[in-house]
Coordinates of C-alpha atoms in Angstrom, one line a residue:
M1 CA 157.9 64.5 56.9
S2 CA 156.4 62.9 59.9
R3 CA 153.8 61.1 57.7
Y4 CA 156.6 59.9 55.5
I5 CA 158.6 58.5 58.4
E6 CA 155.5 56.9 60.0
Q7 CA 154.5 55.2 56.7
S8 CA 158.1 54.0 56.1
I9 CA 158.2 52.4 59.5
A10 CA 154.9 50.8 59.0
D11 CA 156.0 49.4 55.6
A12 CA 159.2 48.0 57.2
A13 CA 157.0 46.2 59.8
D14 CA 154.8 44.7 57.0
Q15 CA 157.8 43.5 55.1
R16 CA 159.4 42.1 58.3
S17 CA 162.6 44.0 57.8
A18 CA 165.5 43.3 60.1
V19 CA 166.1 47.0 61.0
V20 CA 165.1 50.5 60.0
I21 CA 167.9 53.0 59.6
L22 CA 166.6 56.6 59.9
E23 CA 169.3 58.8 58.3
M24 CA 168.9 62.3 59.7
D25 CA 170.3 65.8 59.1
T26 CA 167.9 68.3 60.7
P27 CA 168.0 71.7 62.4
G28 CA 164.7 70.7 64.2
G29 CA 161.0 71.1 63.6
L30 CA 157.6 71.3 65.1
D31 CA 157.0 69.7 68.4
T32 CA 153.8 68.0 67.2
S33 CA 155.5 66.4 64.2
M34 CA 158.5 65.3 66.4
R35 CA 156.1 63.6 68.9
D36 CA 154.3 61.8 66.0
I37 CA 157.6 60.5 64.8
I38 CA 158.7 59.4 68.3
K39 CA 155.3 57.6 68.8
A40 CA 155.9 55.7 65.6
I41 CA 159.4 54.7 66.7
L42 CA 158.2 53.6 70.2
A43 CA 155.4 51.5 68.7
S44 CA 157.5 50.0 65.9
P45 CA 157.9 46.2 66.0
V46 CA 161.1 46.7 63.9
P47 CA 164.2 48.1 65.6
V48 CA 164.8 51.7 64.5
V49 CA 168.4 53.0 64.3
T50 CA 168.7 56.8 64.0
Y51 CA 171.9 57.6 62.1
V52 CA 173.1 61.2 61.9
A53 CA 174.9 61.4 58.6
P54 CA 176.7 62.2 56.4
G55 CA 179.7 64.1 57.9
G56 CA 178.7 67.6 58.7
A57 CA 175.1 66.7 59.5
R58 CA 173.4 67.5 62.8
A59 CA 170.5 66.3 64.9
A60 CA 169.6 69.6 66.5
S61 CA 166.6 70.5 68.6
A62 CA 163.8 68.0 67.7
G63 CA 166.4 65.7 66.1
T64 CA 167.9 65.1 69.6
Y65 CA 164.6 63.8 70.9
I66 CA 164.2 61.5 68.0
L67 CA 167.7 60.2 68.5
Y68 CA 167.0 59.5 72.1
A69 CA 163.8 57.7 71.3
S70 CA 165.4 55.3 68.8
H71 CA 166.3 51.8 69.8
L72 CA 169.9 52.5 68.8
A73 CA 171.6 55.8 68.1
A74 CA 174.5 56.2 65.7
M75 CA 176.4 59.2 64.3
A76 CA 178.9 59.7 61.5
P77 CA 182.2 61.4 62.3
A78 CA 182.1 65.2 62.2
T79 CA 178.4 65.4 63.2
N80 CA 176.7 66.9 66.2
L81 CA 173.5 66.9 68.2
G82 CA 171.9 68.9 71.0
A83 CA 170.5 72.5 71.3
A84 CA 167.1 71.1 72.2
T85 CA 165.6 74.0 74.0
P86 CA 162.0 74.5 72.8
I87 CA 161.3 77.9 71.1
S88 CA 157.8 79.3 70.6
I89 CA 156.6 80.0 67.1
G90 CA 156.0 83.7 66.3
G91 CA 158.9 85.3 68.2
E92 CA 159.9 85.6 71.8
P93 CA 158.5 88.3 74.1
N94 CA 161.0 90.8 75.4
T95 CA 160.2 90.4 79.1
P96 CA 162.6 90.4 82.0
P97 CA 163.9 86.9 82.7
A98 CA 162.4 85.2 85.7
A99 CA 163.9 82.7 88.1
P100 CA 163.9 79.2 86.5
A101 CA 161.5 76.7 88.0
A102 CA 163.0 73.9 90.1
N103 CA 163.2 70.5 88.4
P104 CA 161.4 67.8 90.4
S105 CA 163.5 65.1 88.8
D106 CA 166.8 66.7 89.7
D107 CA 168.5 64.6 92.3
K108 CA 170.9 67.4 93.3
S109 CA 170.2 69.3 96.5
Q110 CA 168.8 72.8 96.1
P111 CA 169.6 75.8 98.3
H112 CA 166.8 77.3 100.3
G113 CA 165.1 80.7 99.9
D114 CA 166.9 83.4 97.8
E115 CA 170.1 81.4 97.7
K116 CA 168.8 79.2 94.9
T117 CA 171.3 79.2 92.0
K118 CA 171.4 77.8 88.5
G119 CA 174.1 76.3 86.5
P120 CA 175.9 78.7 84.1
E121 CA 174.7 76.7 81.1
E122 CA 171.0 77.1 82.0
I123 CA 169.0 79.6 79.9
P124 CA 166.4 81.4 82.0
A125 CA 162.8 81.2 80.8
A126 CA 161.1 84.6 80.5
T127 CA 157.5 83.6 81.0
A128 CA 155.4 81.0 82.8
L129 CA 154.4 79.6 79.4
E130 CA 158.1 79.1 78.4
R131 CA 158.9 77.5 81.8
K132 CA 156.0 75.1 81.3
A133 CA 157.3 74.2 77.8
I134 CA 160.9 73.7 79.0
N135 CA 159.9 71.6 82.0
D136 CA 157.6 69.5 79.8
A137 CA 160.4 69.0 77.3
V138 CA 162.8 68.0 80.1
A139 CA 160.5 65.4 81.5
Y140 CA 159.8 64.1 78.0
I141 CA 163.5 63.6 77.0
R142 CA 164.4 62.2 80.4
A143 CA 161.7 59.6 80.0
L144 CA 163.2 58.7 76.6
A145 CA 166.7 58.6 78.1
Q146 CA 165.6 56.3 80.9
L147 CA 163.7 54.0 78.4
R148 CA 166.8 53.6 76.2
G149 CA 169.5 53.7 79.0
R150 CA 171.1 56.9 77.7
S151 CA 172.4 59.9 79.7
A152 CA 169.4 61.7 81.2
D153 CA 171.5 64.4 82.8
W154 CA 173.0 65.5 79.5
A155 CA 169.6 65.3 77.8
E156 CA 168.3 67.8 80.4
A157 CA 171.3 70.1 79.8
A158 CA 170.5 70.0 76.1
V159 CA 167.0 71.3 76.8
R160 CA 167.6 73.7 79.7
G161 CA 171.0 75.1 78.4
A162 CA 171.0 74.2 74.7
A163 CA 174.1 72.0 75.2
S164 CA 175.5 70.3 72.2
L165 CA 178.0 67.5 71.6
S166 CA 180.1 66.1 68.8
A167 CA 179.9 62.5 67.8
A168 CA 182.9 61.4 69.8
D169 CA 181.8 63.3 72.9
A170 CA 178.3 61.8 72.6
L171 CA 179.7 58.3 72.5
E172 CA 181.9 59.0 75.5
Q173 CA 179.0 60.4 77.5
H174 CA 176.7 57.4 76.6
V175 CA 174.4 59.6 74.5
I176 CA 174.8 57.4 71.4
D177 CA 175.8 53.8 70.8
I178 CA 177.8 53.8 67.6
I179 CA 180.0 55.9 65.4
A180 CA 179.9 54.7 61.9
T181 CA 181.5 56.1 58.7
D182 CA 178.7 54.9 56.4
V183 CA 175.7 52.5 56.2
P184 CA 177.7 49.3 55.5
D185 CA 180.0 50.1 58.5
L186 CA 176.8 50.7 60.6
L187 CA 175.3 47.4 59.5
Q188 CA 178.6 45.7 60.4
Q189 CA 178.6 47.2 63.9
L190 CA 174.9 46.4 64.4
Q191 CA 175.5 42.7 63.9
G192 CA 174.7 40.7 67.1
R193 CA 173.6 43.7 69.2
K194 CA 170.7 43.1 71.6
V195 CA 167.8 45.6 71.6
K196 CA 164.5 45.6 73.4
V197 CA 161.6 45.9 71.0
M198 CA 158.0 45.9 72.2
D199 CA 158.9 44.5 75.6
H200 CA 161.0 41.7 74.3
E201 CA 164.7 41.4 73.6
S202 CA 165.9 40.5 70.2
V203 CA 169.3 40.1 68.5
L204 CA 170.1 42.0 65.4
V205 CA 171.2 40.0 62.3
T206 CA 172.4 42.6 59.8
R207 CA 175.4 40.9 58.2
G208 CA 174.8 40.5 54.4
V209 CA 171.3 42.0 54.5
A210 CA 170.0 43.8 51.4
V211 CA 169.6 47.5 51.9
R212 CA 166.5 49.1 50.5
H213 CA 166.5 52.9 50.3
V214 CA 163.1 54.5 50.9
V215 CA 162.9 58.0 49.4
P216 CA 160.0 60.4 49.9
D217 CA 157.2 59.9 47.4
W218 CA 156.1 62.7 45.0
R219 CA 153.5 64.0 47.4
T220 CA 156.0 64.4 50.2
R221 CA 158.5 66.1 47.9
V222 CA 155.9 68.6 46.7
L223 CA 154.9 69.4 50.2
L224 CA 158.5 69.9 51.2
I225 CA 158.9 72.3 48.3
L226 CA 155.8 74.3 49.4
T227 CA 157.1 74.5 52.9
H228 CA 160.5 76.0 52.0
P229 CA 160.5 79.6 53.3
T230 CA 161.5 81.1 50.0
I231 CA 158.9 79.2 48.0
A232 CA 156.1 80.0 50.5
Y233 CA 157.2 83.7 50.5
G234 CA 157.2 83.8 46.7
L235 CA 153.7 82.1 46.5
L236 CA 152.4 84.7 49.0
L237 CA 153.6 87.5 46.8
V238 CA 152.3 86.0 43.6
G239 CA 148.9 85.4 45.3
I240 CA 148.6 89.0 46.5
Y241 CA 149.7 90.6 43.3
G242 CA 147.5 88.3 41.3
L243 CA 144.4 89.3 43.3
L244 CA 145.4 93.0 42.9
L245 CA 145.7 92.7 39.1
E246 CA 142.3 91.0 39.0
G247 CA 140.9 93.9 41.1
Y248 CA 142.4 96.5 38.8
N249 CA 141.2 94.6 35.7
P250 CA 137.9 92.8 36.5
G251 CA 137.1 90.0 34.1
A252 CA 140.8 89.1 33.4
V253 CA 140.1 85.9 35.3
L254 CA 143.7 84.4 34.9
P255 CA 145.4 86.7 37.5
G256 CA 142.6 86.1 40.0
V257 CA 142.6 82.3 39.6
A258 CA 146.4 82.0 39.7
G259 CA 146.6 84.5 42.6
A260 CA 144.0 82.7 44.7
L261 CA 145.7 79.3 44.1
A262 CA 149.2 80.7 44.9
L263 CA 147.9 82.5 48.0
L264 CA 146.3 79.3 49.4
L265 CA 149.5 77.3 48.7
G266 CA 151.6 80.0 50.3
L267 CA 149.4 80.2 53.4
Y268 CA 149.6 76.4 53.6
G269 CA 153.4 76.6 53.6
L270 CA 153.4 79.3 56.2
Q271 CA 151.2 77.4 58.7
L272 CA 153.9 74.6 58.8
L273 CA 156.8 77.1 59.3
A274 CA 158.0 79.1 62.3
V275 CA 156.3 82.3 61.2
N276 CA 156.9 85.5 63.1
Y277 CA 153.4 87.0 63.0
A278 CA 154.7 90.6 63.6
G279 CA 156.6 90.2 60.4
L280 CA 153.5 88.9 58.6
A281 CA 151.5 91.9 59.9
L282 CA 154.2 94.3 58.7
M283 CA 154.0 92.7 55.2
A284 CA 150.2 93.1 55.1
L285 CA 150.5 96.7 56.3
G286 CA 153.1 97.4 53.7
I287 CA 151.0 96.0 50.9
G288 CA 148.0 98.0 52.1
F289 CA 150.1 101.2 52.0
I290 CA 151.4 100.4 48.5
V291 CA 147.8 99.8 47.3
A292 CA 146.6 103.0 49.0
E293 CA 149.3 105.0 47.1
F294 CA 147.4 104.3 43.9
F295 CA 144.2 105.9 45.2
M296 CA 145.4 108.7 47.5
P297 CA 147.5 111.7 46.5
A298 CA 150.2 111.0 49.1
F299 CA 153.1 112.1 46.9
G300 CA 154.9 108.8 47.3
S301 CA 155.0 108.8 51.2
L302 CA 152.5 105.8 51.4
G303 CA 154.5 103.9 48.7
V304 CA 157.9 104.4 50.4
G305 CA 156.5 103.6 53.8
G306 CA 154.7 100.6 52.5
L307 CA 157.9 99.3 50.8
A308 CA 159.9 99.8 54.0
A309 CA 157.3 97.9 56.1
F310 CA 157.1 95.1 53.5
V311 CA 160.9 94.7 53.5
I312 CA 161.2 94.8 57.3
G313 CA 158.3 92.3 57.6
S314 CA 160.0 90.0 55.0
I315 CA 163.2 89.9 57.0
M316 CA 161.3 89.2 60.3
L317 CA 158.9 86.7 58.7
F318 CA 160.8 83.5 59.6
D319 CA 162.7 83.0 62.9
P320 CA 165.9 81.3 61.9
H321 CA 166.6 80.3 65.6
A322 CA 163.4 78.3 65.6
S323 CA 163.6 76.6 62.3
G324 CA 167.1 77.2 61.0
Q325 CA 165.5 78.5 57.8
R326 CA 164.7 81.9 56.4
V327 CA 163.8 83.7 53.2
A328 CA 166.9 84.2 50.9
L329 CA 168.1 87.7 51.5
P330 CA 168.9 88.3 47.8
L331 CA 165.2 87.6 47.0
I332 CA 164.0 90.2 49.5
V333 CA 166.6 92.8 48.2
G334 CA 165.5 92.1 44.6
I335 CA 161.8 92.6 45.4
A336 CA 162.6 95.7 47.4
V337 CA 164.6 97.2 44.5
A338 CA 162.0 96.3 42.0
G339 CA 159.2 97.8 44.1
G340 CA 161.3 100.9 44.6
L341 CA 161.9 101.3 40.9
V342 CA 158.1 100.9 40.3
I343 CA 157.3 103.6 42.8
V344 CA 160.0 106.0 41.4
T345 CA 158.8 105.3 37.8
I346 CA 155.2 106.1 38.7
G347 CA 156.3 109.3 40.4
W348 CA 158.3 110.3 37.4
L349 CA 155.5 109.6 35.0
A350 CA 153.1 111.6 37.2
A351 CA 155.5 114.6 37.4
R352 CA 156.0 114.5 33.6
A353 CA 152.2 114.4 33.1
R354 CA 151.7 117.5 35.3
R355 CA 154.2 119.5 33.1
R356 CA 152.4 118.6 29.9
P357 CA 149.9 121.0 28.4
A358 CA 146.3 119.9 28.8
S359 CA 145.1 117.7 25.9
T360 CA 141.4 117.6 26.7
G361 CA 138.8 119.8 28.3
V362 CA 138.0 123.5 28.1
E363 CA 141.6 124.5 28.7
T364 CA 142.6 123.1 25.3
M365 CA 140.2 125.5 23.6
I366 CA 141.8 128.7 24.8
G367 CA 143.7 130.4 21.9
A368 CA 142.2 128.0 19.3
P369 CA 141.1 129.6 16.0
V370 CA 137.4 129.7 15.0
E371 CA 135.6 130.9 11.8
A372 CA 132.6 133.1 11.7
I373 CA 129.6 131.6 9.8
S374 CA 128.0 135.0 9.0
D375 CA 128.4 138.7 9.5
C376 CA 127.8 139.6 13.1
Q377 CA 128.5 142.3 15.7
V378 CA 128.4 140.8 19.2
Q379 CA 126.3 137.6 19.1
C380 CA 127.8 135.3 16.5
V381 CA 127.8 131.6 15.4
V382 CA 131.3 130.2 14.8
R383 CA 132.7 127.0 13.6
Y384 CA 135.2 125.2 15.9
G385 CA 136.6 121.8 15.2
G386 CA 133.7 120.9 12.8
E387 CA 131.1 122.1 15.4
L388 CA 128.9 125.2 15.5
W389 CA 129.1 127.2 18.7
N390 CA 127.4 130.3 20.0
A391 CA 130.0 133.1 20.5
R392 CA 130.3 136.6 21.8
S393 CA 132.8 138.7 19.9
A394 CA 134.8 141.7 21.1
G395 CA 134.4 143.3 17.6
P396 CA 132.4 142.9 14.4
L397 CA 133.1 139.8 12.3
R398 CA 132.5 139.1 8.7
A399 CA 131.5 135.7 7.2
G400 CA 134.5 133.5 7.0
Q401 CA 136.7 135.8 9.1
R402 CA 138.9 134.0 11.7
A403 CA 138.9 134.8 15.4
R404 CA 140.6 133.5 18.5
I405 CA 138.9 132.0 21.6
V406 CA 139.8 133.9 24.8
K407 CA 137.6 132.1 27.2
V408 CA 134.7 129.7 27.5
V409 CA 131.6 130.5 29.7
E410 CA 129.3 127.6 30.0
M411 CA 128.4 126.8 26.3
T412 CA 129.4 130.2 24.8
L413 CA 132.7 131.0 23.3
W414 CA 134.2 134.5 23.9
V415 CA 136.3 135.4 20.9
E416 CA 138.3 138.3 19.5
P417 CA 138.8 139.0 15.8
Q418 CA 142.1 138.2 14.2
Q419 CA 143.8 140.6 11.8
E420 CA 143.6 139.4 8.1

C-alpha cells in the first residue's frame, strides 16, 4: 500500500495535478510503511489532502499520523480518528507497569520526586522499549502538528492515551481543516485555500477540475489479497499439508510443488502482518503432534493435544488490537471440526481393525485344513493352499486324508487327523 501511494503521488507530480486527494479508511498499519507514506507526502510538490471517507470510515493509529502530515486534512461526517498508541508486533509482555517517562516537550510543570502524576487518559508503558517507542511517536506526531499548524497537544494525547475524536470535534479542536460530505463538496471547499508546499505558498484552484480516480494496479491488489489474515492463514495450511502429502507419497510431485508455493506465499503474507509468534509456535507444535500421531502409538493423545494447540495458536496468531484484523473464527472452527473428525475416524478404523480376525501370517493357518500326500505315521508331507509342507501328525494319516493344523513351529506344521 505504501508503494501504491508513493507511486500515485509521483504520477500526480509528473502530470502537474492541482491536488492529490488521499481517501482513507484504515485501522492502522506498520510504522515503517506509515513513515514511507509520510515522507512521500512531505516531499510532494503537489498539495496532498487526506480525506477520511466515506461516512463510518476511520483514520486510526497510523492513519492519524498520515492525516497530520498532509497539507490539508478533511473528514466526512460520522468518521473518526485517533487511537495512535504504537503497539509492538508479536504480543505485549505481561510485566508490571512502570512509571511513564517525562515528556521533554511538555510545557506543563511537573511535580518533583514521588509526587509525579500522570493524566487519567495516559496509558502506562510496561517496558523501556515501549516507552522509547511511545516517546519517539510523540515527538514525531508533534513535529508533524507543528509543521502543519494543527493541535500538538491532542496529537500527543492520541499517542499516549489512545484518544480519539469525531469529525466535528476534530474540526473544533483544530485537528482537521474541513468537513466535506463527498469529493465534489471537498473540491468546492478547497477552492482558494492557501497551502505551503515545498517551502513556498500556493493557492489551490479546484473549481471545475477533472477528477481522475487512481485505483491500485493488479500487483497491489494481489499483494493485498495475500496479506489478508484469512488468506495468509489458508495458504499456510495448504502449504503444510501439501508438503506432508508429498512426504507420505514421494514422487507425487503436485502436492509438494503446490505446498511449497502456498507455504512461501503464506509466509510472505505473515511477515507483513501483526503476527503473534507465540500463536505461530503453538500452530507449529500442534502440527508436529498431529504428524507424530501417525507414527507413534499414543492412542489419540498426541492428535487431540496437537489439534488443541493448533486451534489455540490459530486464535492467537493475529493481534486484532495491533492490526484490526484477524482470521475468521468460522474458518478456525471449521478446520478444528474437520481435524477432529479425521482423528476420530482414524481411531475408529484402528479399533475396528484390531477386532478383525487376522488375514495374513501364521495366525491365519491355525485350524486350516490340509491333505496328506501319502500314508504316514508321524513325519508327513501335506498339501496346504497349493503348497507342500513338512508336517508332524498326532496320529497316522492315509494318502488323501484330511487333517487340521493346530500349530506352526518354524517351517513345520503340527496337524491332527480329522474324522472321515
